[in-house]
Short mmCIF file of C-alpha atoms in Angstrom, two decimals:
data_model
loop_
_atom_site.label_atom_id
_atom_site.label_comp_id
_atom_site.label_asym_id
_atom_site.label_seq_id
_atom_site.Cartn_x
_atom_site.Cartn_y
_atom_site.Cartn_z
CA UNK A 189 34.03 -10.95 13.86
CA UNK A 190 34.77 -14.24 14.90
CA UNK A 191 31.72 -16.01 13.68
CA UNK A 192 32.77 -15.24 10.04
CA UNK A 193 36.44 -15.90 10.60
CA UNK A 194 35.34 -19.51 11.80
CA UNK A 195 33.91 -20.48 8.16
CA UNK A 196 34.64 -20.19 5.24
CA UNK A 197 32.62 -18.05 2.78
CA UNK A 198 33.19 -17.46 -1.13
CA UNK A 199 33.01 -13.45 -2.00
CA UNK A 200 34.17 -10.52 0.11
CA UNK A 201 32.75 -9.47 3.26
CA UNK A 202 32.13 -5.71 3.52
CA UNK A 203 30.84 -4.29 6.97
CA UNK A 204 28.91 -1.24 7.89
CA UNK A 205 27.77 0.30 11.20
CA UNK A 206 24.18 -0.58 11.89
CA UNK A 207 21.50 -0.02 14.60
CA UNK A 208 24.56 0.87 17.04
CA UNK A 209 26.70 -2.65 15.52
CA UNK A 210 27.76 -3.68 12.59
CA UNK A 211 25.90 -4.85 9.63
CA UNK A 212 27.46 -7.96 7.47
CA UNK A 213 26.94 -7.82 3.71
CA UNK A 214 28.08 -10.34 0.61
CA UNK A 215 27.56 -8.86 -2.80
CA UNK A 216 25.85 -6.28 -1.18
CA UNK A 217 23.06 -8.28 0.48
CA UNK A 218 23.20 -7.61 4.45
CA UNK A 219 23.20 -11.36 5.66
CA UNK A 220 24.00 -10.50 9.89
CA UNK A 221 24.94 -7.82 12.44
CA UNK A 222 26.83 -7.74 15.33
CA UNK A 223 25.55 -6.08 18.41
CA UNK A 224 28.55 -6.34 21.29
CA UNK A 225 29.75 -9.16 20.39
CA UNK A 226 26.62 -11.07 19.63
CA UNK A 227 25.98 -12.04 16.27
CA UNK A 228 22.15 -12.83 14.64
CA UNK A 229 21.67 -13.68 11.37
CA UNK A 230 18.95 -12.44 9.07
CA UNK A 231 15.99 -14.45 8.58
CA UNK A 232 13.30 -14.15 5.89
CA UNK A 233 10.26 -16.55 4.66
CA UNK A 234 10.83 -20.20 5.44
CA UNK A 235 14.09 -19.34 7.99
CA UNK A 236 11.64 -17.07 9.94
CA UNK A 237 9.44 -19.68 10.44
CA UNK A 238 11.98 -22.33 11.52
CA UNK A 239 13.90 -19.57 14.19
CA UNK A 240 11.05 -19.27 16.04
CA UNK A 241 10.07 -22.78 15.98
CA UNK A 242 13.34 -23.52 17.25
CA UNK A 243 13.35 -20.69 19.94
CA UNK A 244 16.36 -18.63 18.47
CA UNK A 245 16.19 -15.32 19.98
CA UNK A 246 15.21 -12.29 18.21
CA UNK A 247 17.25 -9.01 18.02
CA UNK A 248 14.94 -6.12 20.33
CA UNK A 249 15.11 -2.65 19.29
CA UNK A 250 14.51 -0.61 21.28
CA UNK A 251 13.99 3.32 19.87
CA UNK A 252 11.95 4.81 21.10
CA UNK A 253 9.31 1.94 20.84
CA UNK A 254 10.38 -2.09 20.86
CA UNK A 255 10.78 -3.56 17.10
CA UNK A 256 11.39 -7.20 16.99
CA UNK A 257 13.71 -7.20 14.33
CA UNK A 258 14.26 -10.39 11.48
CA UNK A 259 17.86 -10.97 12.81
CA UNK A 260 18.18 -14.00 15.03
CA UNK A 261 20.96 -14.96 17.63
CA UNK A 262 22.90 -17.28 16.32
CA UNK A 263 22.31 -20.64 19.07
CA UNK A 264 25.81 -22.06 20.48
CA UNK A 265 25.27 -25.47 18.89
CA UNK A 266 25.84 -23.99 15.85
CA UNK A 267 28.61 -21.64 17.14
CA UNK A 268 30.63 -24.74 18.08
CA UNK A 269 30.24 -26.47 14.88
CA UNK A 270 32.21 -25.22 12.28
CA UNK A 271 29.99 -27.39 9.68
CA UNK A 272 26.80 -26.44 10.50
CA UNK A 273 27.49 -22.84 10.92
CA UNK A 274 29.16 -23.12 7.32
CA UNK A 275 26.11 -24.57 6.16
CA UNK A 276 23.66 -22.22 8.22
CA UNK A 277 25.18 -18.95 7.24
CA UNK A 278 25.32 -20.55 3.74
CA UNK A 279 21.75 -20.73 3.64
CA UNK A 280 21.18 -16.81 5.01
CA UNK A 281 23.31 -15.65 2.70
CA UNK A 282 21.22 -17.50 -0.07
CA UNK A 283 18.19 -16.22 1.36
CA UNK A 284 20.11 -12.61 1.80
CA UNK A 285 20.69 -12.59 -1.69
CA UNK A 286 17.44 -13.70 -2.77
CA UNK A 287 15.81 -11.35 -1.06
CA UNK A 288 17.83 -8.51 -2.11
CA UNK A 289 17.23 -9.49 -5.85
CA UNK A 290 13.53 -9.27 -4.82
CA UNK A 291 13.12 -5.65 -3.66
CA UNK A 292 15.51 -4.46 -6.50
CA UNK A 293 13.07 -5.96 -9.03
CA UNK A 294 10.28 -4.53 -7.11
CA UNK A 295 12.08 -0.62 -6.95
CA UNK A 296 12.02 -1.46 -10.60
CA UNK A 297 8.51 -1.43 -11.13
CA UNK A 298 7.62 0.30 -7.86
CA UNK A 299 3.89 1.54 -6.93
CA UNK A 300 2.92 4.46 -5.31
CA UNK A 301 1.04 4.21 -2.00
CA UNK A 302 -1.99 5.42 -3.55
CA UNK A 303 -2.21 3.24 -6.57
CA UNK A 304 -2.91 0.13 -4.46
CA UNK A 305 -6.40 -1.71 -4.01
CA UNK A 306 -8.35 -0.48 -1.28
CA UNK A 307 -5.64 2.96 -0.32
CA UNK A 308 -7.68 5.77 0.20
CA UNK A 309 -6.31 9.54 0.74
CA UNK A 310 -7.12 9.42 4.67
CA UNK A 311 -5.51 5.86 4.70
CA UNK A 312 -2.16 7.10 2.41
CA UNK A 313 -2.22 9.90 5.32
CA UNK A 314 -2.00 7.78 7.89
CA UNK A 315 0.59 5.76 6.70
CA UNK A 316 2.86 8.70 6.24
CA UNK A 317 2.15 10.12 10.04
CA UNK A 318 4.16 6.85 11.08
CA UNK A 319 7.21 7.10 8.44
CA UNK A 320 5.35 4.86 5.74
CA UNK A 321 5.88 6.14 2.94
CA UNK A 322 7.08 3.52 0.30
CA UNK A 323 5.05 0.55 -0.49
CA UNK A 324 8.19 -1.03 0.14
CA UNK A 325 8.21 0.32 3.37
CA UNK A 326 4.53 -0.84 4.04
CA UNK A 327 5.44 -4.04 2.89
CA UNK A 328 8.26 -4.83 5.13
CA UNK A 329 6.69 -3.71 7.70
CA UNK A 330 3.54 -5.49 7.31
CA UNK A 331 -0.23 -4.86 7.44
CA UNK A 332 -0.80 -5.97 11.13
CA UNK A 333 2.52 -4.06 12.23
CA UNK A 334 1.46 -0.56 10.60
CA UNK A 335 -2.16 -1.23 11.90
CA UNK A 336 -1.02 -1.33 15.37
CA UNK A 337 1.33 1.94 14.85
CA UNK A 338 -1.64 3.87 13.69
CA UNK A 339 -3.62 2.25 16.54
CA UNK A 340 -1.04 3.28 19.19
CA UNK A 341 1.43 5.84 17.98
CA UNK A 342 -1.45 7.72 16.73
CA UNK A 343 -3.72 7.26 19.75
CA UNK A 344 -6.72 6.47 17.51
CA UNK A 345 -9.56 4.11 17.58
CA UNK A 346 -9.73 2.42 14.55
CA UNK A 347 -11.63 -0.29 13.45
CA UNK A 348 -10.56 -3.96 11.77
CA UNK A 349 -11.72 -2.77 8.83
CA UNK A 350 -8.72 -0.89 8.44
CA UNK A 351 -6.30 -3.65 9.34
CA UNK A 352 -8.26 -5.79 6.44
CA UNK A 353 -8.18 -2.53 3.63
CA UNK A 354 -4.15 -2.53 4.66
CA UNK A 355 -3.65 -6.33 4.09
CA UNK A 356 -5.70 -6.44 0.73
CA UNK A 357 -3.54 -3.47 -0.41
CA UNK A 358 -0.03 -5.60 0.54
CA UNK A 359 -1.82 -8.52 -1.78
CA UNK A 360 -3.63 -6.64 -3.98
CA UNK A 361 -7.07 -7.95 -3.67
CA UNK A 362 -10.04 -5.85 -2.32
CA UNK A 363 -10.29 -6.58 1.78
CA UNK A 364 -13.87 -8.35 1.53
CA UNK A 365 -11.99 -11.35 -0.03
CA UNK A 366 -9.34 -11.61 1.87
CA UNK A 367 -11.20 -14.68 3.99
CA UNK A 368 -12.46 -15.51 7.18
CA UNK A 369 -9.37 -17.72 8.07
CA UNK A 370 -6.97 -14.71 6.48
CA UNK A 371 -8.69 -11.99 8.86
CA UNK A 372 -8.21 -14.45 12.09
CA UNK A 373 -4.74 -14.80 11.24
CA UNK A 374 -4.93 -10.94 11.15
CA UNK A 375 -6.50 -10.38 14.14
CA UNK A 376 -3.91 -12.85 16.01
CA UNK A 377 -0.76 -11.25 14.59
CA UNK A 378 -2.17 -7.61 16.08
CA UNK A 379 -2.80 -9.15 19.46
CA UNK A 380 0.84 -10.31 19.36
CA UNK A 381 2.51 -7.37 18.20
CA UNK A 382 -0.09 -5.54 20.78
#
């Protein structure tokens, strides 16, 4: 790939088909993928937030419905400058690796579905009609996200109630005190996503 061969990076880079590319990992933490030439980095927390305020383009997958995925094209300013794209894929890595360290500590002391606040039998059903069926899962994935599956996938009419009982299970609260400010923000991520 000849974004990586551009910079230099400590560790070995190991590759792996992914999503019809080719996923980039450093000490085992997937940091980019390739799709036809095009790289996009991975983005999580703080790099999400400054992607999209910068207007980097998301990777779209599409099968069989459109996922906005957390991997960002890489923009050509950076591509043309071997220093900042050293320092930028720096950072992802860090991030990468971070994150990584994260959800293995989590598998460590992993919950089941049904052991979170507010999960009830119908709800844990639900979940596992669209392919939840890790809290992991429902946590990358996230509480507006698997609201709008159920919503749409499902073909039912379900109420915001849900969508709150979802999010206070993710932060492990009970959904009446999640906020009014928390359950706008709620309601604004499932119109997006909608």
């Amino acid at each position: 790939m000849t974004v990586i061969k551009k910079v230099q990076l400590s560790g070995a880079i190991k590759t792996h088909p992914m999503f019809s590319g080719v996923g980039y990992f450093l000490d085992d933490a997937m940091f980019g993928i390739d799709f036809d030439g095009v790289f996009y980095v991975k983005a999580n927390g703080v790099l999400i937030k400054q992607y999209k305020k910068e207007g980097w383009r998301p990777y779209v997958y599409r099968k069989p419905n459109e996922v906005v995925t957390n991997y960002y094209e890489i923009p050509e300013e950076y591509l043309s400058n071997q220093e900042y794209l050293g320092s930028l894929l720096e950072s992802v890595i860090s991030e990468a690796k971070h994150d990584l360290q994260l959800r293995l500590e989590r598998k460590a002391c992993q919950t089941k579905l049904r052991e979170l606040p507010n999960m009830r039998l119908s709800t844990e059903v639900l979940l596992k009609q669209i392919d939840i069926v890790t809290v992991e899962e429902f946590r990358e994935v996230g509480a507006a996200q698997v609201y709008v599956w159920i919503r749409d996938r499902l073909k039912l009419d379900v109420s915001e109630r849900l969508l709150f009982r979802l999010e206070g299970a993710l932060v492990k609260q009970h959904w009446m005190c999640l906020g009014k400010a928390k359950e706008q923000l709620l309601r604004e991520q499932v119109l997006i996503l909608s």
